[in-house]
């Protein structure tokens, strides 16, 4: 079948011919449920048995902007291959891929409709006690085992080739590491905070740090990243975490994925200006979010060091002092990328519902200013960071 965007009827017809999923001849129902920036997502279900699957189809353009922004369909291959690698490392933390159809840029995967998107869950004020352990383990295993520390270094180079993802990386390079620092037409500057945004545009000390972080994003092929690990890329329920949507996967600096998780927890932290009913519940929920960041880092660091000590493949990596130096670099990068990923969500092209759905304009403005304050401080501090507590102090100071 040559590529074209599927209709709901075609999605049903496609699902019907997949082996071993549905009962022959039974009624199937399709709903297009994609609410992300880039793809079509069909939920196909069989009412008579309750069975269901997801068909995710890449569009040849960025849906968030329209057909004027063409985008490679190869991202569907990258996403399905990344999911399969992640499943081999953390089978309980990603959806199972049933099939990948290159001609249609279509991935058939496990339906996770009993979970909700974590961003929505946080906006609703839910708490997820398993999350820090799950995501810390996801980060430790996916980053360690795809790096030169945990896999054969020649095979890794082959894998780097398969995950060259220039168009999706270009989106990140522009939307995260360029546009927010200049008066770019790609930005969506909230009028109420124009003064603060203009300070970001004028702050050359900040720009130097962003240029260094950008250089690392461009050149440091450290591990296979998810590449877009925000809370909209996580399906969750109290007893389960599933990481989805790795279409931005490429070989980059580990701190970029860790920073994505922290940034999105901190954007929700800033947005508590509007979501919490009163000061007591605000500080309580914020403590839950900062505790989640602390526990995520602690789990990640412990698991990563254990994998290194027990399964490291590199003799030189056992050199005394090297592991401590390495972990400090990853932490520092995580500070910088947390900050960069916060700033881009305040006045860049693609923003977040945590802040933008606030109806009280004064609360929204406070949340935006807090997010900018935390983000810019983390970027400026990144190369001095020594402990996760410093990240939490920066966040807490911004709301005192
Ligand atoms: C044009 S795509 C905009 C954003 O959506 C994705 O989720 C990435 O974060 C990207 O930067
Ligand atoms: Mg996505």
Coordinates of C-alpha atoms and ligand atoms in Angstrom, one line a residue:
X1 CA 0.0 0.0 0.0
X2 CA 1.5 3.4 -0.9
X3 CA 1.7 6.1 1.7
X4 CA -1.4 8.2 2.4
X5 CA -3.0 9.4 5.6
X6 CA -5.5 6.7 6.7
X7 CA -9.1 7.4 7.2
X8 CA -10.9 5.7 10.1
X9 CA -12.4 3.1 7.7
X10 CA -9.0 2.3 6.3
X11 CA -7.6 2.0 9.8
X12 CA -10.2 -0.6 10.6
X13 CA -9.5 -2.5 7.4
X14 CA -5.8 -2.5 8.1
X15 CA -6.4 -3.7 11.7
X16 CA -8.7 -6.4 10.5
X17 CA -6.0 -8.1 8.4
X18 CA -3.4 -8.2 11.2
X19 CA -2.8 -11.8 12.4
X20 CA -3.9 -13.0 15.8
X21 CA -5.4 -9.8 17.2
X22 CA -9.1 -9.7 16.4
X23 CA -11.9 -12.3 15.7
X24 CA -12.5 -12.8 12.0
X25 CA -15.7 -11.0 10.8
X26 CA -16.4 -9.2 14.1
X27 CA -17.3 -5.5 14.3
X28 CA -14.4 -3.1 14.9
X29 CA -14.7 0.5 16.0
X30 CA -12.1 3.3 15.3
X31 CA -11.6 6.6 17.0
X32 CA -8.8 9.1 16.0
X33 CA -7.4 10.2 19.4
X34 CA -4.1 11.9 18.5
X35 CA -3.7 15.1 20.5
X36 CA 0.0 15.5 20.1
X37 CA 1.8 17.8 17.8
X38 CA 2.8 15.4 15.0
X39 CA 0.8 12.2 14.3
X40 CA -2.5 10.4 13.7
X41 CA -3.4 8.0 16.4
X42 CA -6.3 5.5 15.9
X43 CA -7.8 3.5 18.7
X44 CA -9.3 0.3 17.2
X45 CA -11.5 -1.8 19.4
X46 CA -13.6 -4.9 19.1
X47 CA -16.7 -4.3 21.3
X48 CA -17.6 -8.0 21.4
X49 CA -14.4 -9.1 23.1
X50 CA -13.1 -5.8 24.6
X51 CA -9.8 -6.3 22.7
X52 CA -8.1 -3.1 21.4
X53 CA -4.9 -1.8 19.8
X54 CA -3.4 1.5 18.7
X55 CA -2.4 2.4 15.2
X56 CA 0.0 5.3 15.1
X57 CA 0.7 6.9 11.8
X58 CA 3.3 9.6 11.1
X59 CA 2.1 12.4 8.9
X60 CA 4.5 13.9 6.4
X61 CA 4.3 17.3 8.1
X62 CA 4.1 18.7 11.7
X63 CA 0.4 18.6 12.6
X64 CA 0.9 21.4 15.2
X65 CA 1.9 23.9 12.4
X66 CA 0.4 22.4 9.2
X67 CA 1.5 21.2 5.8
X68 CA 3.9 24.1 5.5
X69 CA 6.3 22.2 7.8
X70 CA 7.3 18.9 6.1
X71 CA 8.6 16.2 8.3
X72 CA 10.2 12.9 7.5
X73 CA 8.2 9.7 7.8
X74 CA 11.4 7.9 8.8
X75 CA 10.5 9.0 12.3
X76 CA 8.0 6.1 12.5
X77 CA 10.9 3.6 11.9
X78 CA 13.0 5.4 14.5
X79 CA 10.1 5.3 17.0
X80 CA 9.3 1.6 16.5
X81 CA 13.0 0.5 16.6
X82 CA 13.5 2.6 19.8
X83 CA 10.4 1.1 21.4
X84 CA 11.7 -2.4 20.7
X85 CA 15.1 -1.6 22.2
X86 CA 13.5 -0.1 25.2
X87 CA 11.2 -3.1 25.6
X88 CA 14.2 -5.4 25.5
X89 CA 15.7 -3.4 28.4
X90 CA 12.5 -2.5 30.5
X91 CA 9.7 -4.7 29.2
X92 CA 7.2 -3.4 31.8
X93 CA 7.8 0.3 31.0
X94 CA 6.9 0.7 27.3
X95 CA 4.0 -0.4 25.1
X96 CA 4.5 -3.6 23.2
X97 CA 4.9 -3.1 19.4
X98 CA 2.8 -5.7 17.5
X99 CA 3.9 -4.6 14.0
X100 CA 5.6 -1.8 12.0
X101 CA 4.5 -1.1 8.4
X102 CA 7.2 1.1 6.7
X103 CA 5.2 1.9 3.6
X104 CA 2.4 3.6 5.7
X105 CA 4.8 4.9 8.4
X106 CA 2.5 3.0 10.8
X107 CA 3.2 1.3 14.1
X108 CA 0.7 -1.1 15.6
X109 CA 1.0 -1.2 19.4
X110 CA -0.5 -2.1 22.7
X111 CA -3.5 0.0 23.8
X112 CA -2.8 1.8 27.0
X113 CA -6.3 3.4 27.4
X114 CA -6.5 2.2 31.0
X115 CA -3.7 4.7 31.7
X116 CA -3.8 8.5 31.4
X117 CA -1.3 10.9 30.0
X118 CA 0.8 12.0 33.0
X119 CA 0.5 15.7 32.2
X120 CA -3.2 15.4 32.6
X121 CA -2.8 13.4 35.8
X122 CA -0.6 16.0 37.4
X123 CA -3.0 18.8 36.3
X124 CA -5.7 16.9 38.1
X125 CA -3.5 16.8 41.2
X126 CA -2.9 13.0 41.2
X127 CA 0.1 11.4 42.9
X128 CA 2.0 8.5 41.4
X129 CA 4.1 6.8 44.1
X130 CA 5.7 4.3 41.7
X131 CA 6.7 6.9 39.1
X132 CA 10.1 7.9 40.5
X133 CA 11.3 4.3 40.8
X134 CA 9.9 3.4 37.4
X135 CA 11.3 6.3 35.4
X136 CA 14.6 6.2 37.3
X137 CA 15.0 2.6 36.3
X138 CA 13.9 3.4 32.7
X139 CA 16.5 6.1 32.5
X140 CA 19.3 4.0 34.1
X141 CA 18.7 0.9 31.9
X142 CA 18.0 2.6 28.6
X143 CA 20.9 5.0 28.9
X144 CA 23.5 2.6 30.4
X145 CA 22.9 -0.3 28.0
X146 CA 22.9 1.9 24.9
X147 CA 26.1 3.7 25.8
X148 CA 29.8 2.7 25.4
X149 CA 29.7 1.7 29.1
X150 CA 27.1 -1.0 28.6
X151 CA 27.3 -2.3 25.0
X152 CA 29.9 -3.3 22.5
X153 CA 31.5 -0.1 21.2
X154 CA 31.5 -1.2 17.5
X155 CA 27.9 -2.3 17.7
X156 CA 27.1 1.0 19.3
X157 CA 28.5 2.9 16.3
X158 CA 26.2 0.9 14.0
X159 CA 23.3 1.8 16.2
X160 CA 24.3 5.5 16.2
X161 CA 23.9 5.3 12.3
X162 CA 20.4 3.8 12.6
X163 CA 19.4 6.6 14.9
X164 CA 20.6 9.5 12.9
X165 CA 17.4 11.6 13.1
X166 CA 18.3 15.0 11.5
X167 CA 14.8 16.5 11.0
X168 CA 13.5 15.7 14.5
X169 CA 16.8 16.9 16.0
X170 CA 16.6 20.1 14.0
X171 CA 13.2 20.8 15.7
X172 CA 14.9 20.5 19.1
X173 CA 17.9 22.5 18.0
X174 CA 15.7 25.3 16.9
X175 CA 12.8 25.2 19.3
X176 CA 14.8 24.5 22.5
X177 CA 18.3 25.9 21.9
X178 CA 17.7 28.9 19.6
X179 CA 14.3 30.5 19.1
X180 CA 13.6 31.1 22.9
X181 CA 16.8 33.3 23.1
X182 CA 15.9 35.6 20.3
X183 CA 12.9 37.5 18.9
X184 CA 12.0 34.6 16.5
X185 CA 8.7 34.4 14.6
X186 CA 8.5 30.8 15.9
X187 CA 7.9 32.0 19.5
X188 CA 4.5 32.5 21.1
X189 CA 5.4 35.3 23.6
X190 CA 2.7 35.8 26.3
X191 CA 2.1 39.6 26.2
X192 CA 1.9 39.8 30.1
X193 CA 5.5 38.6 30.5
X194 CA 7.1 40.3 27.5
X195 CA 9.5 42.2 29.9
X196 CA 10.9 38.9 31.3
X197 CA 11.2 37.4 27.9
X198 CA 13.1 40.4 26.6
X199 CA 15.5 39.9 29.5
X200 CA 16.1 36.4 28.3
X201 CA 16.8 37.7 24.8
X202 CA 19.3 40.1 26.1
X203 CA 21.1 37.9 28.6
X204 CA 24.4 36.9 26.9
X205 CA 25.7 35.0 29.9
X206 CA 22.6 32.8 29.6
X207 CA 23.2 32.5 25.9
X208 CA 26.7 31.2 26.4
X209 CA 25.4 28.4 28.6
X210 CA 22.7 27.6 26.1
X211 CA 25.3 27.5 23.3
X212 CA 27.4 25.0 25.3
X213 CA 24.3 22.8 26.0
X214 CA 23.4 23.1 22.3
X215 CA 26.9 22.0 21.3
X216 CA 26.6 18.9 23.5
X217 CA 23.2 18.1 22.1
X218 CA 24.6 18.4 18.6
X219 CA 27.8 16.4 19.1
X220 CA 27.8 14.2 22.2
X221 CA 26.6 10.7 21.1
X222 CA 26.6 9.3 24.6
X223 CA 23.5 7.1 24.7
X224 CA 20.3 6.3 22.8
X225 CA 17.9 9.0 24.1
X226 CA 14.1 8.9 24.1
X227 CA 14.5 12.5 22.9
X228 CA 11.2 14.0 24.0
X229 CA 10.6 12.6 27.5
X230 CA 8.0 15.1 28.8
X231 CA 5.0 14.2 30.8
X232 CA 2.9 14.0 27.6
X233 CA 5.1 11.1 26.5
X234 CA 4.2 9.1 29.6
X235 CA 1.1 7.1 30.2
X236 CA 0.5 6.4 33.8
X237 CA -1.8 4.9 36.5
X238 CA -1.0 4.4 40.1
X239 CA 0.5 0.9 39.6
X240 CA 2.0 1.3 36.1
X241 CA 4.2 3.7 34.1
X242 CA 4.6 3.4 30.3
X243 CA 6.9 5.6 28.2
X244 CA 5.6 6.3 24.7
X245 CA 6.4 8.3 21.6
X246 CA 10.2 8.0 21.1
X247 CA 10.1 9.5 17.6
X248 CA 12.8 12.1 18.6
X249 CA 15.2 9.2 19.6
X250 CA 18.8 9.8 18.7
X251 CA 22.3 9.4 20.2
X252 CA 22.8 12.3 22.5
X253 CA 23.7 13.4 26.0
X254 CA 22.1 11.4 28.8
X255 CA 21.2 14.5 30.8
X256 CA 18.8 15.6 28.0
X257 CA 16.3 12.8 28.9
X258 CA 16.7 13.2 32.6
X259 CA 16.2 17.0 32.2
X260 CA 13.1 16.5 30.2
X261 CA 11.5 14.6 33.1
X262 CA 12.6 17.1 35.7
X263 CA 11.6 20.1 33.6
X264 CA 8.0 18.9 33.1
X265 CA 7.6 18.2 36.8
X266 CA 8.9 21.7 37.5
X267 CA 6.5 23.3 35.0
X268 CA 3.7 21.7 36.9
X269 CA 5.4 22.9 40.1
X270 CA 5.2 26.5 38.7
X271 CA 1.6 26.0 37.6
X272 CA 0.5 25.2 41.1
X273 CA 0.1 29.0 41.3
X274 CA -3.3 28.3 39.7
X275 CA -4.1 24.6 40.2
X276 CA -3.8 24.4 44.0
X277 CA -6.8 25.6 46.0
X278 CA -4.8 27.3 48.8
X279 CA -1.3 27.8 50.1
X280 CA -1.2 24.6 52.2
X281 CA -2.2 22.3 49.3
X282 CA 0.1 24.2 47.0
X283 CA 3.2 23.6 49.1
X284 CA 2.1 20.0 49.8
X285 CA 1.8 19.2 46.1
X286 CA 5.0 21.0 45.3
X287 CA 6.8 18.9 48.0
X288 CA 5.4 15.8 46.2
X289 CA 6.8 17.0 42.9
X290 CA 10.2 17.9 44.3
X291 CA 10.3 14.6 46.2
X292 CA 9.6 12.8 42.9
X293 CA 12.6 14.6 41.3
X294 CA 14.9 13.7 44.2
X295 CA 13.7 10.0 44.1
X296 CA 14.1 9.9 40.3
X297 CA 17.6 11.1 40.5
X298 CA 18.5 8.8 43.4
X299 CA 17.1 5.8 41.7
X300 CA 18.7 6.6 38.4
X301 CA 22.1 7.2 40.0
X302 CA 22.0 4.0 42.2
X303 CA 20.8 1.8 39.4
X304 CA 23.2 3.3 36.8
X305 CA 26.2 2.8 39.2
X306 CA 25.1 -0.7 39.9
X307 CA 24.8 -1.6 36.2
X308 CA 28.2 0.0 35.6
X309 CA 29.9 -2.0 38.5
X310 CA 28.2 -5.3 37.6
X311 CA 27.8 -5.2 33.8
X312 CA 30.2 -2.6 32.5
X313 CA 32.0 -3.7 29.3
X314 CA 34.8 -1.1 29.2
X315 CA 38.0 -1.8 31.1
X316 CA 39.1 1.8 31.2
X317 CA 35.7 2.8 32.8
X318 CA 36.8 0.9 35.9
X319 CA 39.6 3.5 36.4
X320 CA 39.2 4.9 40.0
X321 CA 37.5 8.3 39.9
X322 CA 36.0 8.0 36.4
X323 CA 32.5 6.9 37.5
X324 CA 32.2 9.8 40.0
X325 CA 33.4 12.3 37.3
X326 CA 30.9 10.8 34.8
X327 CA 27.9 10.9 37.1
X328 CA 28.7 14.5 38.0
X329 CA 28.8 15.4 34.3
X330 CA 25.4 13.7 33.8
X331 CA 24.0 15.6 36.7
X332 CA 25.3 18.9 35.4
X333 CA 23.9 18.3 32.0
X334 CA 20.6 17.4 33.6
X335 CA 20.5 20.8 35.3
X336 CA 21.2 22.6 32.0
X337 CA 18.7 20.6 30.0
X338 CA 16.0 20.9 32.7
X339 CA 16.4 24.7 32.5
X340 CA 16.4 24.7 28.6
X341 CA 13.3 22.6 28.5
X342 CA 11.5 24.8 30.9
X343 CA 12.3 28.1 29.2
X344 CA 11.1 26.8 25.7
X345 CA 7.7 25.9 27.2
X346 CA 7.1 29.4 28.5
X347 CA 7.4 31.5 25.3
X348 CA 8.5 29.1 22.6
X349 CA 6.4 27.5 19.8
X350 CA 5.0 24.5 21.7
X351 CA 3.9 25.2 25.3
X352 CA 2.3 23.1 28.0
X353 CA -1.2 22.7 29.2
X354 CA -0.1 22.8 32.9
X355 CA 0.4 26.5 32.4
X356 CA -1.6 27.4 29.4
X357 CA -4.9 25.9 30.7
X358 CA -4.8 28.1 33.8
X359 CA -7.9 30.3 33.5
X360 CA -6.9 32.9 36.1
X361 CA -4.6 35.2 34.1
X362 CA -2.8 36.5 37.2
X363 CA -2.0 33.0 38.3
X364 CA -0.9 32.1 34.7
X365 CA 1.5 35.0 34.6
X366 CA 3.0 34.1 38.0
X367 CA 3.5 30.6 36.8
X368 CA 5.2 31.7 33.7
X369 CA 7.5 34.0 35.6
X370 CA 8.4 31.3 38.1
X371 CA 9.1 28.8 35.3
X372 CA 11.4 31.3 33.6
X373 CA 13.1 32.1 36.8
X374 CA 13.8 28.4 37.6
X375 CA 14.7 27.6 34.0
X376 CA 17.2 30.4 33.5
X377 CA 18.8 29.9 37.0
X378 CA 19.3 26.2 36.3
X379 CA 20.9 26.9 32.9
X380 CA 23.2 29.5 34.5
X381 CA 24.2 27.1 37.3
X382 CA 24.5 23.9 35.3
X383 CA 28.3 23.7 35.1
X384 CA 28.7 24.2 38.9
X385 CA 26.1 21.6 40.0
X386 CA 27.2 18.9 42.5
X387 CA 23.9 17.7 44.0
X388 CA 20.3 17.2 43.1
X389 CA 19.5 19.2 46.2
X390 CA 20.8 22.4 44.5
X391 CA 18.2 21.9 41.7
X392 CA 15.4 21.6 44.3
X393 CA 16.8 24.7 46.2
X394 CA 16.6 26.7 43.0
X395 CA 13.0 25.6 42.4
X396 CA 11.9 26.3 46.0
X397 CA 13.6 29.8 46.1
X398 CA 11.6 30.8 43.0
X399 CA 8.3 30.4 44.9
X400 CA 9.3 31.8 48.3
Ligands
LIG1 C1 6.8 20.9 16.0 S1 6.9 19.7 17.2 C2 6.9 20.7 18.7 C3 7.2 19.9 19.9 O1 6.4 18.8 20.1 C4 7.2 17.6 20.4 O2 6.6 16.9 21.5 C5 8.5 18.1 20.8 O3 8.7 18.5 22.1 C6 8.6 19.3 19.9 O4 9.6 20.2 20.3
LIG2 MG1 5.3 13.2 21.0

